[in-house]
């Protein structure tokens, strides 16, 4: 018995399209689209490519059977696109493409974040996003806080407060740009968060290990998803309690 294609249905909802509208976009009968959705039928290669292009998805995500293994149960829409055992194993090209492709929003929550702040042309991209009317929010650890100093000791990184202060200074040139807001926080950070539009890189922290030695999850925002919103809500809680030292100095 064929299973409904829940991934395709979720992608349609995410794109704000009906089965009828998708059929018009890819020049097929609406009944064909209904069969893809309700019966899990897989269209021909040319049509698959057209559908994937319209929905801005990978063919293999919409039709997992193309990978060579047919799931025993209906595949559920998934927010988790990829996972790496440690941040240091995430290919440089992944970070680079996420930063370069961001069009509207970048949100970052770290203690120091030197690896991403001082590389990948981030300063230039912040400036470009500001010029384009985008939003950039960055949360850095408060170098004067007890929490940051203790975390540095726990992870064998006594220089962590200094590194956080260095990141703050490094970003001085973009702090006053329109749409750019940079603050410091003193939370006992459990996870680093990097948001690029509707993609989220989540780096959970394990006690005693530097962030680079902990796993990274790549999440994407989908209709009806929970994980993406779970971590962005956590970001907002830290943001609400953070402060802008530049405002306090003025």
PDB file of N, CA and C in Angstrom, residues 103-165:
ATOM      1  N   UNK A 103      19.779  36.538   3.193  1.00  0.00           N
ATOM      2  CA  UNK A 103      19.207  37.705   2.529  1.00  0.00           C
ATOM      3  C   UNK A 103      18.508  38.670   3.480  1.00  0.00           C
ATOM      4  N   UNK A 104      17.961  38.155   4.577  1.00  0.00           N
ATOM      5  CA  UNK A 104      17.134  39.004   5.434  1.00  0.00           C
ATOM      6  C   UNK A 104      17.580  39.039   6.891  1.00  0.00           C
ATOM      7  N   UNK A 105      18.026  37.894   7.411  1.00  0.00           N
ATOM      8  CA  UNK A 105      18.274  37.846   8.851  1.00  0.00           C
ATOM      9  C   UNK A 105      19.466  36.980   9.193  1.00  0.00           C
ATOM     10  N   UNK A 106      20.277  37.496  10.107  1.00  0.00           N
ATOM     11  CA  UNK A 106      21.348  36.723  10.728  1.00  0.00           C
ATOM     12  C   UNK A 106      21.261  36.957  12.231  1.00  0.00           C
ATOM     13  N   UNK A 107      21.132  35.877  12.997  1.00  0.00           N
ATOM     14  CA  UNK A 107      21.134  35.935  14.461  1.00  0.00           C
ATOM     15  C   UNK A 107      22.223  35.001  14.966  1.00  0.00           C
ATOM     16  N   UNK A 108      23.064  35.481  15.867  1.00  0.00           N
ATOM     17  CA  UNK A 108      24.161  34.668  16.399  1.00  0.00           C
ATOM     18  C   UNK A 108      24.173  34.773  17.918  1.00  0.00           C
ATOM     19  N   UNK A 109      24.288  33.636  18.581  1.00  0.00           N
ATOM     20  CA  UNK A 109      24.410  33.579  20.040  1.00  0.00           C
ATOM     21  C   UNK A 109      25.627  32.733  20.384  1.00  0.00           C
ATOM     22  N   UNK A 110      26.652  33.359  20.966  1.00  0.00           N
ATOM     23  CA  UNK A 110      27.903  32.669  21.293  1.00  0.00           C
ATOM     24  C   UNK A 110      28.468  33.241  22.590  1.00  0.00           C
ATOM     25  N   UNK A 111      29.566  32.653  23.041  1.00  0.00           N
ATOM     26  CA  UNK A 111      30.360  33.269  24.097  1.00  0.00           C
ATOM     27  C   UNK A 111      31.420  34.174  23.468  1.00  0.00           C
ATOM     28  N   UNK A 112      32.206  33.633  22.543  1.00  0.00           N
ATOM     29  CA  UNK A 112      33.221  34.441  21.861  1.00  0.00           C
ATOM     30  C   UNK A 112      33.009  34.423  20.348  1.00  0.00           C
ATOM     31  N   UNK A 113      32.820  33.241  19.786  1.00  0.00           N
ATOM     32  CA  UNK A 113      32.481  33.135  18.372  1.00  0.00           C
ATOM     33  C   UNK A 113      33.553  33.608  17.414  1.00  0.00           C
ATOM     34  N   UNK A 114      34.800  33.569  17.849  1.00  0.00           N
ATOM     35  CA  UNK A 114      35.867  34.070  16.997  1.00  0.00           C
ATOM     36  C   UNK A 114      35.945  33.381  15.656  1.00  0.00           C
ATOM     37  N   UNK A 115      35.631  32.082  15.617  1.00  0.00           N
ATOM     38  CA  UNK A 115      35.787  31.321  14.376  1.00  0.00           C
ATOM     39  C   UNK A 115      34.888  31.858  13.264  1.00  0.00           C
ATOM     40  N   UNK A 116      33.719  32.382  13.621  1.00  0.00           N
ATOM     41  CA  UNK A 116      32.799  32.860  12.589  1.00  0.00           C
ATOM     42  C   UNK A 116      32.846  34.369  12.425  1.00  0.00           C
ATOM     43  N   UNK A 117      33.141  35.067  13.514  1.00  0.00           N
ATOM     44  CA  UNK A 117      33.132  36.527  13.468  1.00  0.00           C
ATOM     45  C   UNK A 117      34.335  37.074  12.714  1.00  0.00           C
ATOM     46  N   UNK A 118      35.491  36.435  12.894  1.00  0.00           N
ATOM     47  CA  UNK A 118      36.717  36.971  12.307  1.00  0.00           C
ATOM     48  C   UNK A 118      37.069  36.355  10.956  1.00  0.00           C
ATOM     49  N   UNK A 119      36.202  35.493  10.461  1.00  0.00           N
ATOM     50  CA  UNK A 119      36.449  34.865   9.158  1.00  0.00           C
ATOM     51  C   UNK A 119      35.174  34.928   8.320  1.00  0.00           C
ATOM     52  N   UNK A 120      35.208  34.263   7.186  1.00  0.00           N
ATOM     53  CA  UNK A 120      34.028  34.137   6.318  1.00  0.00           C
ATOM     54  C   UNK A 120      33.475  35.476   5.837  1.00  0.00           C
ATOM     55  N   UNK A 121      34.271  36.527   5.847  1.00  0.00           N
ATOM     56  CA  UNK A 121      33.832  37.818   5.326  1.00  0.00           C
ATOM     57  C   UNK A 121      32.588  38.332   6.052  1.00  0.00           C
ATOM     58  N   UNK A 122      32.468  38.013   7.345  1.00  0.00           N
ATOM     59  CA  UNK A 122      31.251  38.351   8.077  1.00  0.00           C
ATOM     60  C   UNK A 122      31.040  39.856   8.176  1.00  0.00           C
ATOM     61  N   UNK A 123      32.105  40.605   8.428  1.00  0.00           N
ATOM     62  CA  UNK A 123      31.972  42.057   8.536  1.00  0.00           C
ATOM     63  C   UNK A 123      31.394  42.640   7.240  1.00  0.00           C
ATOM     64  N   UNK A 124      31.913  42.190   6.115  1.00  0.00           N
ATOM     65  CA  UNK A 124      31.401  42.673   4.829  1.00  0.00           C
ATOM     66  C   UNK A 124      29.937  42.294   4.638  1.00  0.00           C
ATOM     67  N   UNK A 125      29.584  41.069   5.027  1.00  0.00           N
ATOM     68  CA  UNK A 125      28.199  40.618   4.852  1.00  0.00           C
ATOM     69  C   UNK A 125      27.255  41.382   5.772  1.00  0.00           C
ATOM     70  N   UNK A 126      27.701  41.698   6.984  1.00  0.00           N
ATOM     71  CA  UNK A 126      26.872  42.507   7.877  1.00  0.00           C
ATOM     72  C   UNK A 126      26.584  43.859   7.237  1.00  0.00           C
ATOM     73  N   UNK A 127      27.605  44.457   6.662  1.00  0.00           N
ATOM     74  CA  UNK A 127      27.438  45.749   5.996  1.00  0.00           C
ATOM     75  C   UNK A 127      26.478  45.635   4.817  1.00  0.00           C
ATOM     76  N   UNK A 128      26.624  44.577   4.035  1.00  0.00           N
ATOM     77  CA  UNK A 128      25.752  44.388   2.871  1.00  0.00           C
ATOM     78  C   UNK A 128      24.307  44.147   3.288  1.00  0.00           C
ATOM     79  N   UNK A 129      24.105  43.359   4.333  1.00  0.00           N
ATOM     80  CA  UNK A 129      22.750  43.114   4.819  1.00  0.00           C
ATOM     81  C   UNK A 129      22.122  44.398   5.346  1.00  0.00           C
ATOM     82  N   UNK A 130      22.911  45.190   6.047  1.00  0.00           N
ATOM     83  CA  UNK A 130      22.414  46.472   6.548  1.00  0.00           C
ATOM     84  C   UNK A 130      21.982  47.367   5.390  1.00  0.00           C
ATOM     85  N   UNK A 131      22.801  47.444   4.366  1.00  0.00           N
ATOM     86  CA  UNK A 131      22.478  48.271   3.200  1.00  0.00           C
ATOM     87  C   UNK A 131      21.207  47.792   2.501  1.00  0.00           C
ATOM     88  N   UNK A 132      20.952  46.484   2.578  1.00  0.00           N
ATOM     89  CA  UNK A 132      19.786  45.905   1.900  1.00  0.00           C
ATOM     90  C   UNK A 132      18.544  45.898   2.782  1.00  0.00           C
ATOM     91  N   UNK A 133      18.643  46.474   3.983  1.00  0.00           N
ATOM     92  CA  UNK A 133      17.497  46.515   4.884  1.00  0.00           C
ATOM     93  C   UNK A 133      17.310  45.266   5.714  1.00  0.00           C
ATOM     94  N   UNK A 134      18.346  44.438   5.809  1.00  0.00           N
ATOM     95  CA  UNK A 134      18.264  43.210   6.589  1.00  0.00           C
ATOM     96  C   UNK A 134      18.482  43.442   8.075  1.00  0.00           C
ATOM     97  N   UNK A 135      18.401  42.353   8.833  1.00  0.00           N
ATOM     98  CA  UNK A 135      18.556  42.407  10.288  1.00  0.00           C
ATOM     99  C   UNK A 135      19.713  41.516  10.721  1.00  0.00           C
ATOM    100  N   UNK A 136      20.585  42.061  11.554  1.00  0.00           N
ATOM    101  CA  UNK A 136      21.700  41.294  12.118  1.00  0.00           C
ATOM    102  C   UNK A 136      21.708  41.508  13.620  1.00  0.00           C
ATOM    103  N   UNK A 137      21.601  40.420  14.373  1.00  0.00           N
ATOM    104  CA  UNK A 137      21.683  40.490  15.836  1.00  0.00           C
ATOM    105  C   UNK A 137      22.756  39.509  16.309  1.00  0.00           C
ATOM    106  N   UNK A 138      23.651  39.995  17.127  1.00  0.00           N
ATOM    107  CA  UNK A 138      24.730  39.147  17.634  1.00  0.00           C
ATOM    108  C   UNK A 138      24.796  39.277  19.148  1.00  0.00           C
ATOM    109  N   UNK A 139      24.827  38.138  19.813  1.00  0.00           N
ATOM    110  CA  UNK A 139      24.959  38.073  21.267  1.00  0.00           C
ATOM    111  C   UNK A 139      26.316  37.472  21.612  1.00  0.00           C
ATOM    112  N   UNK A 140      27.108  38.221  22.379  1.00  0.00           N
ATOM    113  CA  UNK A 140      28.449  37.788  22.786  1.00  0.00           C
ATOM    114  C   UNK A 140      28.478  37.695  24.307  1.00  0.00           C
ATOM    115  N   UNK A 141      29.279  36.788  24.834  1.00  0.00           N
ATOM    116  CA  UNK A 141      29.402  36.675  26.280  1.00  0.00           C
ATOM    117  C   UNK A 141      29.974  37.939  26.906  1.00  0.00           C
ATOM    118  N   UNK A 142      29.439  38.312  28.052  1.00  0.00           N
ATOM    119  CA  UNK A 142      29.939  39.473  28.799  1.00  0.00           C
ATOM    120  C   UNK A 142      31.278  39.096  29.433  1.00  0.00           C
ATOM    121  N   UNK A 143      32.336  39.719  28.977  1.00  0.00           N
ATOM    122  CA  UNK A 143      33.681  39.345  29.436  1.00  0.00           C
ATOM    123  C   UNK A 143      33.886  39.610  30.923  1.00  0.00           C
ATOM    124  N   UNK A 144      33.026  40.435  31.526  1.00  0.00           N
ATOM    125  CA  UNK A 144      33.154  40.746  32.949  1.00  0.00           C
ATOM    126  C   UNK A 144      32.303  39.838  33.838  1.00  0.00           C
ATOM    127  N   UNK A 145      31.502  38.978  33.225  1.00  0.00           N
ATOM    128  CA  UNK A 145      30.565  38.172  34.010  1.00  0.00           C
ATOM    129  C   UNK A 145      31.245  36.966  34.653  1.00  0.00           C
ATOM    130  N   UNK A 146      30.741  36.585  35.816  1.00  0.00           N
ATOM    131  CA  UNK A 146      31.254  35.400  36.510  1.00  0.00           C
ATOM    132  C   UNK A 146      31.009  34.139  35.686  1.00  0.00           C
ATOM    133  N   UNK A 147      29.857  34.099  34.997  1.00  0.00           N
ATOM    134  CA  UNK A 147      29.507  32.911  34.215  1.00  0.00           C
ATOM    135  C   UNK A 147      30.533  32.633  33.118  1.00  0.00           C
ATOM    136  N   UNK A 148      30.962  33.687  32.442  1.00  0.00           N
ATOM    137  CA  UNK A 148      31.917  33.494  31.353  1.00  0.00           C
ATOM    138  C   UNK A 148      33.288  33.083  31.885  1.00  0.00           C
ATOM    139  N   UNK A 149      33.697  33.687  32.965  1.00  0.00           N
ATOM    140  CA  UNK A 149      34.991  33.336  33.540  1.00  0.00           C
ATOM    141  C   UNK A 149      34.993  31.890  34.029  1.00  0.00           C
ATOM    142  N   UNK A 150      33.881  31.466  34.644  1.00  0.00           N
ATOM    143  CA  UNK A 150      33.794  30.089  35.122  1.00  0.00           C
ATOM    144  C   UNK A 150      33.765  29.107  33.955  1.00  0.00           C
ATOM    145  N   UNK A 151      33.045  29.472  32.881  1.00  0.00           N
ATOM    146  CA  UNK A 151      32.994  28.591  31.718  1.00  0.00           C
ATOM    147  C   UNK A 151      34.384  28.401  31.118  1.00  0.00           C
ATOM    148  N   UNK A 152      35.151  29.463  31.072  1.00  0.00           N
ATOM    149  CA  UNK A 152      36.513  29.363  30.568  1.00  0.00           C
ATOM    150  C   UNK A 152      37.349  28.397  31.382  1.00  0.00           C
ATOM    151  N   UNK A 153      37.198  28.449  32.701  1.00  0.00           N
ATOM    152  CA  UNK A 153      37.932  27.529  33.577  1.00  0.00           C
ATOM    153  C   UNK A 153      37.455  26.096  33.381  1.00  0.00           C
ATOM    154  N   UNK A 154      36.129  25.909  33.274  1.00  0.00           N
ATOM    155  CA  UNK A 154      35.565  24.566  33.105  1.00  0.00           C
ATOM    156  C   UNK A 154      36.053  23.902  31.823  1.00  0.00           C
ATOM    157  N   UNK A 155      36.251  24.704  30.774  1.00  0.00           N
ATOM    158  CA  UNK A 155      36.617  24.154  29.476  1.00  0.00           C
ATOM    159  C   UNK A 155      38.115  24.215  29.204  1.00  0.00           C
ATOM    160  N   UNK A 156      38.880  24.632  30.215  1.00  0.00           N
ATOM    161  CA  UNK A 156      40.316  24.748  30.014  1.00  0.00           C
ATOM    162  C   UNK A 156      40.690  25.881  29.091  1.00  0.00           C
ATOM    163  N   UNK A 157      39.838  26.904  29.057  1.00  0.00           N
ATOM    164  CA  UNK A 157      40.072  28.066  28.193  1.00  0.00           C
ATOM    165  C   UNK A 157      40.027  29.341  29.036  1.00  0.00           C
ATOM    166  N   UNK A 158      41.023  29.561  29.884  1.00  0.00           N
ATOM    167  CA  UNK A 158      41.003  30.745  30.750  1.00  0.00           C
ATOM    168  C   UNK A 158      40.995  32.060  29.981  1.00  0.00           C
ATOM    169  N   UNK A 159      41.357  32.005  28.700  1.00  0.00           N
ATOM    170  CA  UNK A 159      41.364  33.228  27.886  1.00  0.00           C
ATOM    171  C   UNK A 159      39.993  33.542  27.290  1.00  0.00           C
ATOM    172  N   UNK A 160      38.967  32.748  27.609  1.00  0.00           N
ATOM    173  CA  UNK A 160      37.649  32.942  27.007  1.00  0.00           C
ATOM    174  C   UNK A 160      37.095  34.351  27.224  1.00  0.00           C
ATOM    175  N   UNK A 161      37.163  34.914  28.440  1.00  0.00           N
ATOM    176  CA  UNK A 161      36.674  36.292  28.613  1.00  0.00           C
ATOM    177  C   UNK A 161      37.410  37.282  27.716  1.00  0.00           C
ATOM    178  N   UNK A 162      38.714  37.118  27.596  1.00  0.00           N
ATOM    179  CA  UNK A 162      39.485  38.015  26.727  1.00  0.00           C
ATOM    180  C   UNK A 162      39.046  37.861  25.278  1.00  0.00           C
ATOM    181  N   UNK A 163      38.771  36.630  24.851  1.00  0.00           N
ATOM    182  CA  UNK A 163      38.333  36.388  23.479  1.00  0.00           C
ATOM    183  C   UNK A 163      36.975  37.019  23.212  1.00  0.00           C
ATOM    184  N   UNK A 164      36.088  36.963  24.212  1.00  0.00           N
ATOM    185  CA  UNK A 164      34.779  37.603  24.055  1.00  0.00           C
ATOM    186  C   UNK A 164      34.930  39.112  23.920  1.00  0.00           C
ATOM    187  N   UNK A 165      35.807  39.690  24.744  1.00  0.00           N
ATOM    188  CA  UNK A 165      36.056  41.134  24.663  1.00  0.00           C
ATOM    189  C   UNK A 165      36.651  41.500  23.313  1.00  0.00           C
TER     190      UNK A 165
END
